[in-house]
Coordinates of C-alpha atoms and ligand atoms in Angstrom, one line a residue:
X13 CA 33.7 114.2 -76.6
X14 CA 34.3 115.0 -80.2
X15 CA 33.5 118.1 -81.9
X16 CA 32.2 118.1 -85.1
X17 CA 31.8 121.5 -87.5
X18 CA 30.9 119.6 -91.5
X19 CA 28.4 117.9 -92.4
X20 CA 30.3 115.4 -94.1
X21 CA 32.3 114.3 -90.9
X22 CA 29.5 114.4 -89.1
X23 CA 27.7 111.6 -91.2
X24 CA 30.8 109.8 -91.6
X25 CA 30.9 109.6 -87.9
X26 CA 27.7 108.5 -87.5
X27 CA 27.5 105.6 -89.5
X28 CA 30.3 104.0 -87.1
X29 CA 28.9 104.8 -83.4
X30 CA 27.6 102.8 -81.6
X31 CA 23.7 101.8 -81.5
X32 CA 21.2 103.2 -80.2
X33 CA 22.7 107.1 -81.2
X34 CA 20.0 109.5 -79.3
X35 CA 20.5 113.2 -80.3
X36 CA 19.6 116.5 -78.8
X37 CA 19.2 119.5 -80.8
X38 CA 19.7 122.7 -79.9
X39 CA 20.3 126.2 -80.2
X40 CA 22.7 126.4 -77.4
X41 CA 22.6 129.0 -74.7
X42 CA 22.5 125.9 -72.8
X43 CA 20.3 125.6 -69.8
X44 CA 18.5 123.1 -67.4
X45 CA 15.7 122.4 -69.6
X46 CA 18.3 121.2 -72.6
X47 CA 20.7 119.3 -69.9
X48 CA 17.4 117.1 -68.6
X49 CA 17.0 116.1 -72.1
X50 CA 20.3 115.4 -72.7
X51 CA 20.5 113.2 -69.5
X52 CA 17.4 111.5 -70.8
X53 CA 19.4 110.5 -74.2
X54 CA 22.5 109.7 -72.5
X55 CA 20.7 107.2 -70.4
X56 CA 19.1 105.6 -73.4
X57 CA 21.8 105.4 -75.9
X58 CA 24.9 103.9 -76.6
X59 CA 25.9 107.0 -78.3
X60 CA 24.9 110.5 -77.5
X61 CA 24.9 113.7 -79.9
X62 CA 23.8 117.0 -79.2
X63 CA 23.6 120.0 -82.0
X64 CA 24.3 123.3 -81.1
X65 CA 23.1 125.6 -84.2
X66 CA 21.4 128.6 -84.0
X67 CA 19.3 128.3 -87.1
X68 CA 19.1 131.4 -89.0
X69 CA 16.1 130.2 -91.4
X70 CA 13.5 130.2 -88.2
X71 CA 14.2 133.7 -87.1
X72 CA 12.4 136.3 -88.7
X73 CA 14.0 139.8 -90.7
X74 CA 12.9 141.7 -87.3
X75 CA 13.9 138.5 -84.7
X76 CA 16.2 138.6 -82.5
X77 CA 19.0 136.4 -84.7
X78 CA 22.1 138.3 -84.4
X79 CA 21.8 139.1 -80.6
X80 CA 20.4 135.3 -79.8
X81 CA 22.3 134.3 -76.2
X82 CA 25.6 132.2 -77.3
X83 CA 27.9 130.7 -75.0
X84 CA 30.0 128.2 -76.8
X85 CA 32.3 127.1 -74.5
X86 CA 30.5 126.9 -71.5
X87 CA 27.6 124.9 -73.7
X88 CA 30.9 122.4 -74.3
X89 CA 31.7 122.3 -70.4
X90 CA 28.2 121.4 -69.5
X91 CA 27.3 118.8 -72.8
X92 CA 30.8 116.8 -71.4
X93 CA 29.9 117.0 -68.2
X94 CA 27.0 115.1 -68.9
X95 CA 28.3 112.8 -70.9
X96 CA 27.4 113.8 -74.9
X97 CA 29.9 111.6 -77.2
X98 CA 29.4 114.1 -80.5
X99 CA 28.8 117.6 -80.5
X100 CA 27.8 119.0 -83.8
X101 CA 28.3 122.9 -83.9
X102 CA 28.5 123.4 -87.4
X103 CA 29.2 127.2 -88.8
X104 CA 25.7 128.5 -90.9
X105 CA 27.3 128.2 -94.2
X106 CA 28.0 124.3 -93.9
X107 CA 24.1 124.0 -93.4
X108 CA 22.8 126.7 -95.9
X109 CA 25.7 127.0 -98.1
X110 CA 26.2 129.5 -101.4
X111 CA 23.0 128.1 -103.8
X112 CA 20.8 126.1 -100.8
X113 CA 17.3 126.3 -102.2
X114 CA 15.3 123.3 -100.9
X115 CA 12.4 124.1 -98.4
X116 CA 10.3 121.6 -96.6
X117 CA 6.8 123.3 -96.0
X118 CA 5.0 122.4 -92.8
X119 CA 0.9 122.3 -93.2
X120 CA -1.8 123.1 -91.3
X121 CA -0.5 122.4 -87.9
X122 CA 2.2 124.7 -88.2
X123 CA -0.4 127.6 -89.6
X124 CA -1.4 129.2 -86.1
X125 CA 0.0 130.5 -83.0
X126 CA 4.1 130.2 -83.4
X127 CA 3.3 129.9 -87.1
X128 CA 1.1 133.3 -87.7
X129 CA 3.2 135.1 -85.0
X130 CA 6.3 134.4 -87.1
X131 CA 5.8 133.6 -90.2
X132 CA 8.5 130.9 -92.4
X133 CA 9.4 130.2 -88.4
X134 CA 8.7 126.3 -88.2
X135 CA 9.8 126.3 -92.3
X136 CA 13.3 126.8 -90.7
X137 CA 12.8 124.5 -88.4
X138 CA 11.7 121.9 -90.1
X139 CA 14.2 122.6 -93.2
X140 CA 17.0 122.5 -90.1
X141 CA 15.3 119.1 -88.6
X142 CA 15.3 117.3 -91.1
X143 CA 19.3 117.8 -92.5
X144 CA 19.6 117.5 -88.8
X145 CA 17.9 113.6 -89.5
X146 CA 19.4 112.9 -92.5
X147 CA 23.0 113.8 -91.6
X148 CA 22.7 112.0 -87.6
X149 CA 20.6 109.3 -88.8
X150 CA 19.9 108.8 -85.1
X151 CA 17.6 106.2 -83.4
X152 CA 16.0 108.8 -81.4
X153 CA 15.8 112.2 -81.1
X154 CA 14.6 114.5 -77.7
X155 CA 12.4 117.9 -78.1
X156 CA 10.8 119.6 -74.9
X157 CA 7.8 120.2 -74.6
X158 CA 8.3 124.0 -73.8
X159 CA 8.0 124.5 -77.5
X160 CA 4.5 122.3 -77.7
X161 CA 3.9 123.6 -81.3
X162 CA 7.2 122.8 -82.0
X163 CA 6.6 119.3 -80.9
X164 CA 3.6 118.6 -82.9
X165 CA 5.2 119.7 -86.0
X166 CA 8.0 117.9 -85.8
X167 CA 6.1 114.8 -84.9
X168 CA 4.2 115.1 -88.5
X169 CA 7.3 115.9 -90.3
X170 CA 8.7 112.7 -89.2
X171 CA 5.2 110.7 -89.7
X172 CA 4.7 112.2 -93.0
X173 CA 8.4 112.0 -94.8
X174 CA 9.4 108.6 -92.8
X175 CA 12.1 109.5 -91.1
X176 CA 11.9 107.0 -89.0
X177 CA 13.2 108.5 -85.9
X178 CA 11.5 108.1 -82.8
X179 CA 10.6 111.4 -81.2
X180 CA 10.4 111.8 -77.3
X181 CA 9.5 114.4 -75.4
X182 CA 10.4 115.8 -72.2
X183 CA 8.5 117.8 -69.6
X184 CA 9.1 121.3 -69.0
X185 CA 11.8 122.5 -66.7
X186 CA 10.5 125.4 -64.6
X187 CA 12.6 127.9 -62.6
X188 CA 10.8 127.5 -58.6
X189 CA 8.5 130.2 -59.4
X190 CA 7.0 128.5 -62.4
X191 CA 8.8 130.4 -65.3
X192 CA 10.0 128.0 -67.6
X193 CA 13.4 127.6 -68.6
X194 CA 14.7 129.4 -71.5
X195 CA 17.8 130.5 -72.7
X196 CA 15.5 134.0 -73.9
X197 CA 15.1 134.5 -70.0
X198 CA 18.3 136.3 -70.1
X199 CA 16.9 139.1 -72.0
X200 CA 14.2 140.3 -68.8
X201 CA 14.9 143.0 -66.9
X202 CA 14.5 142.7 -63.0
X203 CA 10.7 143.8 -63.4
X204 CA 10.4 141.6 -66.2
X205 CA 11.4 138.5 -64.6
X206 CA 9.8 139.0 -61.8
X207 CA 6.2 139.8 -63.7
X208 CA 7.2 136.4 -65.9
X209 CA 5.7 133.4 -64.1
X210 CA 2.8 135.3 -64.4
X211 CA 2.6 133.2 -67.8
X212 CA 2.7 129.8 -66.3
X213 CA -0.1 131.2 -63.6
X214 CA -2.2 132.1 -66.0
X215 CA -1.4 128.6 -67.5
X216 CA -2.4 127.2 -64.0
X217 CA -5.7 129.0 -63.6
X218 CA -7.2 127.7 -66.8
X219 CA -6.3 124.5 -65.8
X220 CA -7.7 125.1 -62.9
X221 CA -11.3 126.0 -64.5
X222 CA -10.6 123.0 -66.8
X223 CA -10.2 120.2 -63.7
X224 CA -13.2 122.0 -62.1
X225 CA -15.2 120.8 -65.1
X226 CA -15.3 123.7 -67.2
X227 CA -15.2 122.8 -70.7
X228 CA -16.3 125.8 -73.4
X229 CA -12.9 126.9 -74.8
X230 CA -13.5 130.6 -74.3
X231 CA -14.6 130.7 -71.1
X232 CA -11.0 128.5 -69.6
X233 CA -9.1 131.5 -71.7
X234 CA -10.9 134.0 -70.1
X235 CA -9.6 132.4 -66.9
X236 CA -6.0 132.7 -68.3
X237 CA -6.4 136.3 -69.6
X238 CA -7.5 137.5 -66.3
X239 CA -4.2 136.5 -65.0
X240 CA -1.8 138.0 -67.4
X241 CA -4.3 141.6 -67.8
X242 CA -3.2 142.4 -64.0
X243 CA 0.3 142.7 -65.6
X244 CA 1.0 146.2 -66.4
X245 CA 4.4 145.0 -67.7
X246 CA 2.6 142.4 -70.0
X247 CA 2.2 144.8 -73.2
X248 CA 0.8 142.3 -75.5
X249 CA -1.0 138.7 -75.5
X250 CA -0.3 137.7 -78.6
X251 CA -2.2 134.5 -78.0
X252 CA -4.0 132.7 -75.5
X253 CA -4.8 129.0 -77.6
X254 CA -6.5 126.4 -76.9
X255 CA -5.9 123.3 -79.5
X256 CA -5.7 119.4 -80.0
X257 CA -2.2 118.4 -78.6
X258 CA -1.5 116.6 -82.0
X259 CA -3.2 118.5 -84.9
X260 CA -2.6 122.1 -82.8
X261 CA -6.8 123.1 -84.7
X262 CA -8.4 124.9 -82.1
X263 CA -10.9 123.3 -80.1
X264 CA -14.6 125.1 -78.8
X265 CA -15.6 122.5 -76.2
X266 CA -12.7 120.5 -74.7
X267 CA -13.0 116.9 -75.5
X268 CA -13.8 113.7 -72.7
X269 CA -10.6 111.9 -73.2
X270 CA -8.9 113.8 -76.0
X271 CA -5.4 115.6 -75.5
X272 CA -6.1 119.0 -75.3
X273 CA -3.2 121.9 -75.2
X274 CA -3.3 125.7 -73.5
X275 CA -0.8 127.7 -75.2
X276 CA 0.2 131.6 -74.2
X277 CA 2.6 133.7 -76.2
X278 CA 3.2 137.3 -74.3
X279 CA 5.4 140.3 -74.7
X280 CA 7.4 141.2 -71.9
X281 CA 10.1 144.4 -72.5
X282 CA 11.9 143.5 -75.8
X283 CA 11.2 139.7 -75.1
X284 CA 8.3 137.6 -76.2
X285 CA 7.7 134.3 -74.2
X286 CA 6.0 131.4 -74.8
X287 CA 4.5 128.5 -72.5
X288 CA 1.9 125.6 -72.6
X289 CA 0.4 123.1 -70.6
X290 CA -1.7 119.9 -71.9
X291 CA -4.9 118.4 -70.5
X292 CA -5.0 115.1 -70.4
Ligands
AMP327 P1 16.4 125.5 -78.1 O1 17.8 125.6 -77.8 O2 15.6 126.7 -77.5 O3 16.1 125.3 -79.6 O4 15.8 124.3 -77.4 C1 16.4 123.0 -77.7 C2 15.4 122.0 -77.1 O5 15.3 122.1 -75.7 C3 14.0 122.1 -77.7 O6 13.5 120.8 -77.9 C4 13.3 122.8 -76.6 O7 11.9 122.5 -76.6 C5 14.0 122.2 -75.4 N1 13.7 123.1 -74.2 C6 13.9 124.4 -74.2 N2 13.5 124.9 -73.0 C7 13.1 123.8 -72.2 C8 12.5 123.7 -70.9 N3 12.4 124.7 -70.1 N4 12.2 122.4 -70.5 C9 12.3 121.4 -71.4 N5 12.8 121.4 -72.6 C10 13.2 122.7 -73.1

């Protein structure tokens, strides 16, 4: 497994692997949500690359940048264990060096949820996923969808600056009780955890209302809020959405047929969680 820290090396390197190249991006902090997509591209592709960058352009002035979980060497452990060929863990000034001033602006269906909770968020990430593209030129790339926003936005970027990468998405890994996986986990407290799942329950129970043929929008997230109000540890719902999988609009009356996603942000202690499920 090689480790690569420029961009320049990194690109070089690419342009001689071997075809298909499948890369995961990441943050690090490395968990088993990252490792199943990472198995995923392994088993697709001649060559495998994963990126472990902790972007500073998607955290915001008040965001939890500098104190962000990092475990560098045990990330390296678990990426050879499972087979990654390239690692690219390049330092922040190789990817925003002295003078970087080119932006890629997401539209509309980065505007709400993740995107008014935290504002220039998916800017940074789509700035970061795109050099990410251009330096990897891989075949295919791997996103969860733990991040569903995330997802969707990344999606359009690709559609709409032709890319050309084929995007695939992977289920959420959950922890037995139904939290899902996220290297930010490590921030809860006993109590904390232990109120978490209460996320992915209230997830549940508006799916629930949903498959028991519910359809007006407000009455499935009242379903959800109920849930996460019995909480005392829950001290803010920043959201409780309900939106088209692919254009993330809100919908009023769930569709027949369309792809419909329930999205929750919370505040738990000092950590802010997020989680999704999609109706299809
Ligand atoms: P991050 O390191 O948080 O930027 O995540 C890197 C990739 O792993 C993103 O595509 C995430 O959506 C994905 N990911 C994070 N947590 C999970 C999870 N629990 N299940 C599946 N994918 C995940």
């Amino acid at each position: 497994m090689k480790i690569v820290e420029t961009c320049a090396e990194m690109a070089a390197l690419c342009r001689t692997v071997q075809r298909p190249l499948g890369l995961v991006p990441t943050m690090g902090a490395l968990h088993d949500g990252h490792i199943a997509l990472v198995r995923r591209a392994r088993a697709d592709s001649e060559t495998m690359a994963a990126s472990i960058f902790v972007n500073p352009s998607q955290f915001g002035p008040n965001e939890d940048f500098a104190t962000y979980p990092r475990s560098f060497e045990r990330d390296l452990h678990l990426l050879e264990e499972n087979g990654a060929d390239l690692v690219f863990a390049p330092p922040p000034e190789e990817v925003y060096p002295d003078g970087f001033d080119t932006w890629i602006e997401p539209g509309s269906v980065a505007q709400g949820m993740e995107g008014s909770a935290r504002p220039g968020h998916f800017r940074g990430v789509v700035t970061v996923v795109a050099k990410l593209f251009t330096i990897t030129r891989p075949d295919r790339a791997y996103f969860g969808q733990k991040d569903g926003q995330q997802v969707a936005v990344i999606r359009k970027l690709n559609d709409d600056l032709n890319l050309g990468v084929d995007v695939v998405v992977m289920p959420t890994i959950r922890e037995p009780d139904g939290l899902a996986l996220s290297s930010r986990n490590a921030y809860l407290t006993p109590d904390e955890r232990e109120t978490a799942p209460a996320v992915y329950r209230a997830l549940c129970a508006a799916e629930d209302v949903w498959r028991r043929g519910e359809r007006d929008a407000d009455r499935i997230r009242r379903a959800a809020n109920n849930i996460l109000g019995r909480e005392a540890l829950i001290h803010a719902v920043d959201y409780i959405s309900i939106v088209d999988a692919d254009t993330m609009q809100p919908v009023g009356t769930i569709p027949v047929g369309g792809r419909v996603m329930i999205a929750i942000a919370v505040r738990l202690g000092s950590v802010r969680l997020i989680d999704n499920v999609v109706l299809s």
